[in-house]
PDB file of C-alpha atoms and ligand atoms in Angstrom:
ATOM      1  CA  UNK A 172     -30.694  -0.691 -18.469  1.00  0.00           C
ATOM      2  CA  UNK A 173     -28.100  -1.522 -16.342  1.00  0.00           C
ATOM      3  CA  UNK A 174     -27.017   1.495 -13.453  1.00  0.00           C
ATOM      4  CA  UNK A 175     -24.517   4.065 -15.466  1.00  0.00           C
ATOM      5  CA  UNK A 176     -21.987   4.205 -12.682  1.00  0.00           C
ATOM      6  CA  UNK A 177     -21.113   0.470 -12.716  1.00  0.00           C
ATOM      7  CA  UNK A 178     -21.456   0.007 -16.368  1.00  0.00           C
ATOM      8  CA  UNK A 179     -18.273   2.668 -16.682  1.00  0.00           C
ATOM      9  CA  UNK A 180     -16.523   1.233 -14.031  1.00  0.00           C
ATOM     10  CA  UNK A 181     -16.180  -2.459 -15.852  1.00  0.00           C
ATOM     11  CA  UNK A 182     -15.813  -0.813 -18.548  1.00  0.00           C
ATOM     12  CA  UNK A 183     -12.851   0.614 -17.401  1.00  0.00           C
ATOM     13  CA  UNK A 184     -11.642  -2.258 -14.983  1.00  0.00           C
ATOM     14  CA  UNK A 185     -11.631  -4.226 -18.988  1.00  0.00           C
ATOM     15  CA  UNK A 186     -10.074  -2.025 -21.336  1.00  0.00           C
ATOM     16  CA  UNK A 187      -7.692  -1.182 -17.966  1.00  0.00           C
ATOM     17  CA  UNK A 188      -6.947  -5.162 -18.000  1.00  0.00           C
ATOM     18  CA  UNK A 189      -7.181  -5.137 -21.498  1.00  0.00           C
ATOM     19  CA  UNK A 190      -3.732  -3.116 -21.230  1.00  0.00           C
ATOM     20  CA  UNK A 191      -0.952  -3.524 -20.747  1.00  0.00           C
ATOM     21  CA  UNK A 192       0.500  -2.803 -17.652  1.00  0.00           C
ATOM     22  CA  UNK A 193       3.344  -0.431 -17.534  1.00  0.00           C
ATOM     23  CA  UNK A 194       4.853  -3.128 -15.206  1.00  0.00           C
ATOM     24  CA  UNK A 195       4.924  -1.111 -12.043  1.00  0.00           C
ATOM     25  CA  UNK A 196       7.985  -2.982 -11.033  1.00  0.00           C
ATOM     26  CA  UNK A 197       9.072  -4.851 -14.270  1.00  0.00           C
ATOM     27  CA  UNK A 198      12.564  -6.328 -14.831  1.00  0.00           C
ATOM     28  CA  UNK A 199      12.398  -6.328 -18.533  1.00  0.00           C
ATOM     29  CA  UNK A 200      11.926  -5.069 -21.131  1.00  0.00           C
ATOM     30  CA  UNK A 201       7.859  -7.091 -21.080  1.00  0.00           C
ATOM     31  CA  UNK A 202       4.525  -5.378 -20.153  1.00  0.00           C
ATOM     32  CA  UNK A 203       2.639  -7.340 -17.651  1.00  0.00           C
ATOM     33  CA  UNK A 204      -0.260  -8.906 -19.858  1.00  0.00           C
ATOM     34  CA  UNK A 205      -3.331  -9.418 -18.517  1.00  0.00           C
ATOM     35  CA  UNK A 206      -3.821 -12.639 -15.872  1.00  0.00           C
ATOM     36  CA  UNK A 207       0.127 -11.461 -14.696  1.00  0.00           C
ATOM     37  CA  UNK A 208       0.282 -11.917 -11.088  1.00  0.00           C
ATOM     38  CA  UNK A 209       1.278  -7.979 -11.317  1.00  0.00           C
ATOM     39  CA  UNK A 210      -2.123  -7.265 -12.432  1.00  0.00           C
ATOM     40  CA  UNK A 211      -4.025  -9.086  -9.756  1.00  0.00           C
ATOM     41  CA  UNK A 212      -5.287  -5.733  -8.086  1.00  0.00           C
ATOM     42  CA  UNK A 213      -7.120  -4.768 -10.793  1.00  0.00           C
ATOM     43  CA  UNK A 214      -9.523  -8.650  -9.836  1.00  0.00           C
ATOM     44  CA  UNK A 215      -9.614  -8.198  -6.418  1.00  0.00           C
ATOM     45  CA  UNK A 216     -11.014  -4.860  -6.638  1.00  0.00           C
ATOM     46  CA  UNK A 217     -14.129  -6.626  -8.091  1.00  0.00           C
ATOM     47  CA  UNK A 218     -13.860  -9.328  -5.469  1.00  0.00           C
ATOM     48  CA  UNK A 219     -16.766  -8.724  -2.409  1.00  0.00           C
ATOM     49  CA  UNK A 220     -14.786 -11.020  -0.079  1.00  0.00           C
ATOM     50  CA  UNK A 221     -11.785  -8.388  -0.208  1.00  0.00           C
ATOM     51  CA  UNK A 222     -13.619  -5.020  -1.257  1.00  0.00           C
ATOM     52  CA  UNK A 223     -13.969  -3.341   1.483  1.00  0.00           C
ATOM     53  CA  UNK A 224     -16.466  -0.115   0.530  1.00  0.00           C
ATOM     54  CA  UNK A 225     -16.579   2.192  -2.186  1.00  0.00           C
ATOM     55  CA  UNK A 226     -17.305   5.775  -3.180  1.00  0.00           C
ATOM     56  CA  UNK A 227     -16.839   7.653  -7.368  1.00  0.00           C
ATOM     57  CA  UNK A 228     -13.391   7.992  -7.180  1.00  0.00           C
ATOM     58  CA  UNK A 229     -11.984   4.872  -5.446  1.00  0.00           C
ATOM     59  CA  UNK A 230     -12.563   1.321  -4.226  1.00  0.00           C
ATOM     60  CA  UNK A 231     -10.989   0.484  -0.610  1.00  0.00           C
ATOM     61  CA  UNK A 232      -9.845  -3.542  -0.350  1.00  0.00           C
ATOM     62  CA  UNK A 233      -8.268  -5.883   2.103  1.00  0.00           C
ATOM     63  CA  UNK A 234      -4.840  -6.577   1.445  1.00  0.00           C
ATOM     64  CA  UNK A 235      -4.464 -10.074   0.444  1.00  0.00           C
ATOM     65  CA  UNK A 236      -1.475 -11.437   1.642  1.00  0.00           C
ATOM     66  CA  UNK A 237      -1.726  -8.487   4.830  1.00  0.00           C
ATOM     67  CA  UNK A 238       1.763  -7.837   6.802  1.00  0.00           C
ATOM     68  CA  UNK A 239       0.300  -6.228   9.798  1.00  0.00           C
ATOM     69  CA  UNK A 240      -3.478  -7.038  11.531  1.00  0.00           C
ATOM     70  CA  UNK A 241      -5.123  -4.548   9.340  1.00  0.00           C
ATOM     71  CA  UNK A 242      -3.336  -3.719   5.912  1.00  0.00           C
ATOM     72  CA  UNK A 243      -5.628  -1.471   3.947  1.00  0.00           C
ATOM     73  CA  UNK A 244      -5.465  -0.927   0.062  1.00  0.00           C
ATOM     74  CA  UNK A 245      -6.768   2.410  -1.290  1.00  0.00           C
ATOM     75  CA  UNK A 246      -7.791   2.289  -5.538  1.00  0.00           C
ATOM     76  CA  UNK A 247      -8.582   4.788  -7.688  1.00  0.00           C
ATOM     77  CA  UNK A 248     -11.117   3.362  -9.678  1.00  0.00           C
ATOM     78  CA  UNK A 249      -9.562   5.709 -12.978  1.00  0.00           C
ATOM     79  CA  UNK A 250      -6.820   4.338 -14.738  1.00  0.00           C
ATOM     80  CA  UNK A 251      -3.759   4.794 -13.240  1.00  0.00           C
ATOM     81  CA  UNK A 252      -1.058   2.508 -13.397  1.00  0.00           C
ATOM     82  CA  UNK A 253       1.284   3.866 -10.111  1.00  0.00           C
ATOM     83  CA  UNK A 254       2.548   6.913  -9.664  1.00  0.00           C
ATOM     84  CA  UNK A 255       5.248   8.172 -11.991  1.00  0.00           C
ATOM     85  CA  UNK A 256       1.399   8.630 -13.972  1.00  0.00           C
ATOM     86  CA  UNK A 257       0.942  11.033 -11.885  1.00  0.00           C
ATOM     87  CA  UNK A 258       1.132  14.725 -12.121  1.00  0.00           C
ATOM     88  CA  UNK A 259      -0.775  17.814 -10.975  1.00  0.00           C
ATOM     89  CA  UNK A 260      -4.135  16.579 -12.308  1.00  0.00           C
ATOM     90  CA  UNK A 261      -4.714  13.933 -10.033  1.00  0.00           C
ATOM     91  CA  UNK A 262      -3.919  15.767  -6.100  1.00  0.00           C
ATOM     92  CA  UNK A 263      -7.237  15.861  -5.643  1.00  0.00           C
ATOM     93  CA  UNK A 264      -7.676  12.490  -6.393  1.00  0.00           C
ATOM     94  CA  UNK A 265      -4.721  11.541  -3.512  1.00  0.00           C
ATOM     95  CA  UNK A 266      -5.291  13.575  -1.277  1.00  0.00           C
ATOM     96  CA  UNK A 267      -8.717  11.965  -1.283  1.00  0.00           C
ATOM     97  CA  UNK A 268      -7.018   8.651  -1.172  1.00  0.00           C
ATOM     98  CA  UNK A 269      -5.528   9.555   2.471  1.00  0.00           C
ATOM     99  CA  UNK A 270      -8.931  10.893   3.541  1.00  0.00           C
ATOM    100  CA  UNK A 271     -10.838   7.370   2.735  1.00  0.00           C
ATOM    101  CA  UNK A 272      -7.951   5.746   4.202  1.00  0.00           C
ATOM    102  CA  UNK A 273      -7.328   8.121   7.390  1.00  0.00           C
ATOM    103  CA  UNK A 274     -11.371   7.806   7.698  1.00  0.00           C
ATOM    104  CA  UNK A 275     -10.981   4.133   7.733  1.00  0.00           C
ATOM    105  CA  UNK A 276      -8.574   3.602  10.605  1.00  0.00           C
ATOM    106  CA  UNK A 277     -11.261   6.455  11.863  1.00  0.00           C
ATOM    107  CA  UNK A 278     -13.783   3.616  12.166  1.00  0.00           C
ATOM    108  CA  UNK A 279     -11.737   0.590  13.787  1.00  0.00           C
ATOM    109  CA  UNK A 280     -11.505  -0.061  17.047  1.00  0.00           C
ATOM    110  CA  UNK A 281      -8.742  -1.445  17.648  1.00  0.00           C
ATOM    111  CA  UNK A 282      -6.936   2.389  16.169  1.00  0.00           C
ATOM    112  CA  UNK A 283      -7.147   3.403  19.848  1.00  0.00           C
ATOM    113  CA  UNK A 284      -4.301   1.412  21.282  1.00  0.00           C
ATOM    114  CA  UNK A 285      -2.064   0.704  17.044  1.00  0.00           C
ATOM    115  CA  UNK A 286      -0.955   3.456  15.360  1.00  0.00           C
ATOM    116  CA  UNK A 287      -0.861   3.501  11.385  1.00  0.00           C
ATOM    117  CA  UNK A 288       0.745   4.543   8.830  1.00  0.00           C
ATOM    118  CA  UNK A 289      -0.383   5.722   4.935  1.00  0.00           C
ATOM    119  CA  UNK A 290       1.929   5.220   2.399  1.00  0.00           C
ATOM    120  CA  UNK A 291       3.855   4.661  -1.317  1.00  0.00           C
ATOM    121  CA  UNK A 292       6.156   1.777  -2.300  1.00  0.00           C
ATOM    122  CA  UNK A 293       9.365   3.433  -4.117  1.00  0.00           C
ATOM    123  CA  UNK A 294       9.086   0.596  -6.592  1.00  0.00           C
ATOM    124  CA  UNK A 295       5.827  -1.274  -6.255  1.00  0.00           C
ATOM    125  CA  UNK A 296       5.500  -4.481  -7.924  1.00  0.00           C
ATOM    126  CA  UNK A 297       1.683  -4.636  -8.367  1.00  0.00           C
ATOM    127  CA  UNK A 298       0.075  -2.821 -10.711  1.00  0.00           C
ATOM    128  CA  UNK A 299      -2.316   0.072 -10.310  1.00  0.00           C
ATOM    129  CA  UNK A 300      -1.326   2.582  -8.518  1.00  0.00           C
ATOM    130  CA  UNK A 301      -2.277   1.837  -4.971  1.00  0.00           C
ATOM    131  CA  UNK A 302      -1.911   3.760  -1.518  1.00  0.00           C
ATOM    132  CA  UNK A 303      -1.525   1.188   1.439  1.00  0.00           C
ATOM    133  CA  UNK A 304      -3.124   2.131   5.086  1.00  0.00           C
ATOM    134  CA  UNK A 305      -1.157  -0.140   7.068  1.00  0.00           C
ATOM    135  CA  UNK A 306      -0.866  -0.583  11.433  1.00  0.00           C
ATOM    136  CA  UNK A 307       2.355  -1.158  12.421  1.00  0.00           C
ATOM    137  CA  UNK A 308       1.940  -4.199  15.139  1.00  0.00           C
ATOM    138  CA  UNK A 309       2.641  -6.567  11.634  1.00  0.00           C
ATOM    139  CA  UNK A 310       1.956  -9.062  13.916  1.00  0.00           C
ATOM    140  CA  UNK A 311       0.519 -11.163  10.650  1.00  0.00           C
ATOM    141  CA  UNK A 312       2.120 -14.848   8.879  1.00  0.00           C
ATOM    142  CA  UNK A 313       2.669 -13.058   5.989  1.00  0.00           C
ATOM    143  CA  UNK A 314       5.391 -11.135   6.640  1.00  0.00           C
ATOM    144  CA  UNK A 315       8.128 -14.059   6.232  1.00  0.00           C
ATOM    145  CA  UNK A 316      11.016 -12.060   4.415  1.00  0.00           C
ATOM    146  CA  UNK A 317      13.692  -9.600   4.811  1.00  0.00           C
ATOM    147  CA  UNK A 318      11.974  -7.307   1.864  1.00  0.00           C
ATOM    148  CA  UNK A 319       8.667  -7.199   3.334  1.00  0.00           C
ATOM    149  CA  UNK A 320      10.096  -5.333   6.774  1.00  0.00           C
ATOM    150  CA  UNK A 321      12.271  -3.132   4.899  1.00  0.00           C
ATOM    151  CA  UNK A 322       9.644  -1.775   2.200  1.00  0.00           C
ATOM    152  CA  UNK A 323       7.476  -1.449   5.445  1.00  0.00           C
ATOM    153  CA  UNK A 324       9.770   0.202   7.216  1.00  0.00           C
ATOM    154  CA  UNK A 325      12.810   1.707   5.514  1.00  0.00           C
ATOM    155  CA  UNK A 326      11.982   4.806   3.366  1.00  0.00           C
ATOM    156  CA  UNK A 327      10.567   2.110   0.433  1.00  0.00           C
ATOM    157  CA  UNK A 328       7.372   3.714   2.337  1.00  0.00           C
ATOM    158  CA  UNK A 329       6.645   6.646   1.366  1.00  0.00           C
ATOM    159  CA  UNK A 330       4.237   8.398   3.561  1.00  0.00           C
ATOM    160  CA  UNK A 331       1.179   9.572   1.956  1.00  0.00           C
ATOM    161  CA  UNK A 332       1.385  13.040   2.963  1.00  0.00           C
ATOM    162  CA  UNK A 333       5.097  12.900   1.860  1.00  0.00           C
ATOM    163  CA  UNK A 334       3.889  12.440  -1.856  1.00  0.00           C
ATOM    164  CA  UNK A 335       1.395  14.803  -1.065  1.00  0.00           C
ATOM    165  CA  UNK A 336       3.178  17.602  -0.594  1.00  0.00           C
ATOM    166  CA  UNK A 337       6.440  16.442  -3.291  1.00  0.00           C
ATOM    167  CA  UNK A 338       3.136  16.421  -5.931  1.00  0.00           C
ATOM    168  CA  UNK A 339       2.356  19.956  -4.902  1.00  0.00           C
ATOM    169  CA  UNK A 340       5.107  21.521  -4.623  1.00  0.00           C
ATOM    170  CA  UNK A 341       6.515  19.983  -7.732  1.00  0.00           C
ATOM    171  CA  UNK A 342       3.609  18.618  -9.891  1.00  0.00           C
ATOM    172  CA  UNK A 343       5.530  15.196 -10.213  1.00  0.00           C
ATOM    173  CA  UNK A 344       7.109  12.711  -7.964  1.00  0.00           C
ATOM    174  CA  UNK A 345      10.205  11.481  -9.213  1.00  0.00           C
ATOM    175  CA  UNK A 346      10.748   8.439  -9.649  1.00  0.00           C
ATOM    176  CA  UNK A 347      12.286   6.924  -6.235  1.00  0.00           C
ATOM    177  CA  UNK A 348      14.047   3.324  -8.147  1.00  0.00           C
ATOM    178  CA  UNK A 349      17.411   4.126  -6.139  1.00  0.00           C
ATOM    179  CA  UNK A 350      15.445   2.855  -3.127  1.00  0.00           C
ATOM    180  CA  UNK A 351      15.903  -0.042  -3.913  1.00  0.00           C
ATOM    181  CA  UNK A 352      18.733  -0.838  -2.078  1.00  0.00           C
ATOM    182  CA  UNK A 353      16.472  -0.378   0.712  1.00  0.00           C
ATOM    183  CA  UNK A 354      15.072  -3.989   1.111  1.00  0.00           C
ATOM    184  CA  UNK A 355      19.021  -4.918   1.861  1.00  0.00           C
ATOM    185  CA  UNK A 356      18.796  -3.199   4.729  1.00  0.00           C
ATOM    186  CA  UNK A 357      20.022  -4.995   7.729  1.00  0.00           C
ATOM    187  CA  UNK A 358      17.409  -5.877   9.961  1.00  0.00           C
ATOM    188  CA  UNK A 359      15.686  -3.199  12.138  1.00  0.00           C
ATOM    189  CA  UNK A 360      12.763  -3.164  14.883  1.00  0.00           C
ATOM    190  CA  UNK A 361      10.827  -0.109  13.544  1.00  0.00           C
ATOM    191  CA  UNK A 362       9.930   0.875  17.193  1.00  0.00           C
ATOM    192  CA  UNK A 363      13.993   0.517  19.596  1.00  0.00           C
ATOM    193  CA  UNK A 364      15.967   0.051  15.854  1.00  0.00           C
ATOM    194  CA  UNK A 365      17.939  -2.127  17.299  1.00  0.00           C
ATOM    195  CA  UNK A 366      19.807  -4.636  14.578  1.00  0.00           C
ATOM    196  CA  UNK A 367      17.634  -8.390  15.028  1.00  0.00           C
ATOM    197  CA  UNK A 368      19.264 -11.288  13.449  1.00  0.00           C
ATOM    198  CA  UNK A 369      17.278 -12.517  11.534  1.00  0.00           C
ATOM    199  CA  UNK A 370      13.567 -12.820  10.702  1.00  0.00           C
ATOM    200  CA  UNK A 371      12.010 -14.828  13.596  1.00  0.00           C
ATOM    201  CA  UNK A 372      13.895 -13.209  15.891  1.00  0.00           C
ATOM    202  CA  UNK A 373      12.951  -9.968  14.185  1.00  0.00           C
ATOM    203  CA  UNK A 374       9.050 -11.101  14.701  1.00  0.00           C
ATOM    204  CA  UNK A 375       8.897 -11.978  18.278  1.00  0.00           C
ATOM    205  CA  UNK A 376      11.348  -9.414  19.369  1.00  0.00           C
ATOM    206  CA  UNK A 377       8.635  -6.597  17.725  1.00  0.00           C
ATOM    207  CA  UNK A 378       5.868  -8.468  19.929  1.00  0.00           C
ATOM    208  CA  UNK A 379       6.841  -6.565  22.816  1.00  0.00           C
ATOM    209  CA  UNK A 380       6.229  -3.328  21.798  1.00  0.00           C
ATOM    210  CA  UNK A 381       2.374  -4.121  20.610  1.00  0.00           C
ATOM    211  CA  UNK A 382      -0.011  -2.070  22.935  1.00  0.00           C
ATOM    212  CA  UNK A 383      -2.809  -3.489  24.334  1.00  0.00           C
ATOM    213  CA  UNK A 384      -6.088  -2.584  24.885  1.00  0.00           C
ATOM    214  CA  UNK A 385      -6.133   0.387  27.335  1.00  0.00           C
ATOM    215  CA  UNK A 386      -2.452   1.537  26.940  1.00  0.00           C
ATOM    216  CA  UNK A 387      -3.244   3.778  25.077  1.00  0.00           C
ATOM    217  CA  UNK A 388      -6.357   6.211  24.679  1.00  0.00           C
TER     218      UNK A 388
HETATM  219  P1  AMP B 624       3.280  -2.849  -3.498  1.00  0.00           P
HETATM  220  O1  AMP B 624       3.368  -3.050  -5.015  1.00  0.00           O
HETATM  221  O2  AMP B 624       4.791  -3.227  -3.605  1.00  0.00           O
HETATM  222  O3  AMP B 624       3.171  -1.743  -3.420  1.00  0.00           O
HETATM  223  O4  AMP B 624       2.541  -3.940  -2.769  1.00  0.00           O
HETATM  224  C1  AMP B 624       1.409  -4.823  -3.493  1.00  0.00           C
HETATM  225  C2  AMP B 624       0.292  -5.351  -2.233  1.00  0.00           C
HETATM  226  O5  AMP B 624      -0.727  -5.965  -3.101  1.00  0.00           O
HETATM  227  C3  AMP B 624       1.628  -6.034  -1.469  1.00  0.00           C
HETATM  228  O6  AMP B 624       1.174  -5.664   0.294  1.00  0.00           O
HETATM  229  C4  AMP B 624       0.367  -7.333  -1.325  1.00  0.00           C
HETATM  230  O7  AMP B 624       0.185  -8.355  -0.572  1.00  0.00           O
HETATM  231  C5  AMP B 624      -1.053  -6.673  -2.324  1.00  0.00           C
HETATM  232  N1  AMP B 624      -1.165  -7.997  -2.851  1.00  0.00           N
HETATM  233  C6  AMP B 624      -0.612  -8.820  -4.476  1.00  0.00           C
HETATM  234  N2  AMP B 624      -1.541  -9.123  -4.701  1.00  0.00           N
HETATM  235  C7  AMP B 624      -2.707  -8.860  -4.701  1.00  0.00           C
HETATM  236  C8  AMP B 624      -3.985  -9.656  -5.039  1.00  0.00           C
HETATM  237  N3  AMP B 624      -4.455  -9.990  -5.603  1.00  0.00           N
HETATM  238  N4  AMP B 624      -5.088  -8.694  -4.389  1.00  0.00           N
HETATM  239  C9  AMP B 624      -4.786  -7.899  -3.308  1.00  0.00           C
HETATM  240  N5  AMP B 624      -3.999  -7.660  -2.210  1.00  0.00           N
HETATM  241  C10 AMP B 624      -2.633  -8.356  -3.643  1.00  0.00           C
HETATM  242 ZN1   ZN B 625      12.207  -3.673  19.490  1.00  0.00          ZN
END
């Protein structure tokens, strides 16, 4: 007999893959289909090379294109396309996702000197709800473009605790589509707030802010 839990998960995943995505950040009226890049998180949740851990409610994976030394995604097993589909019913789940992300940070030796943030993008590009857990060094070759930078350092990145608080108060997460303009904001260091002329300059500059082991205990 097949293991009931694994089987149920596969059924959900297969149904989800078959289903058209809600098109988290779609720009046309056509929703994404199975195999479309925006559905890639579903396969990655089952990829042993990316999977970090899981429990009965969530799967944690490494971001395939990490924008910092540590960049994980916490995804629910439940079929939830995005924050748009979240209601008070998922409040405990969002709290659990945060807790699991924080536990992973706490287990990370480098977290003694690196800071982390946990949050959601205002307009996600990938379908299936995912919580980013990302170290604030932003020291990664995958961090290339202004939109990458601004998506993690402006209020396009919504702290998980604020999202949970909004859900607690409002019973839903209001649409943050108007924050799209943040991606075009000038490049600004997230630590000292100094404006930088381009990405290479910014990337060189932020290295000076990365704490070294022993700086913070
Ligand atoms: P967003 O939808 O903007 O909140 O972010 C999606 C995140 O998923 C980005 O940080 C990407 O680097 C990451 N990503 C894109 N495709 C995959 C994939 N197939 N597997 C794992 N992570 C991915
Ligand atoms: Zn700076």
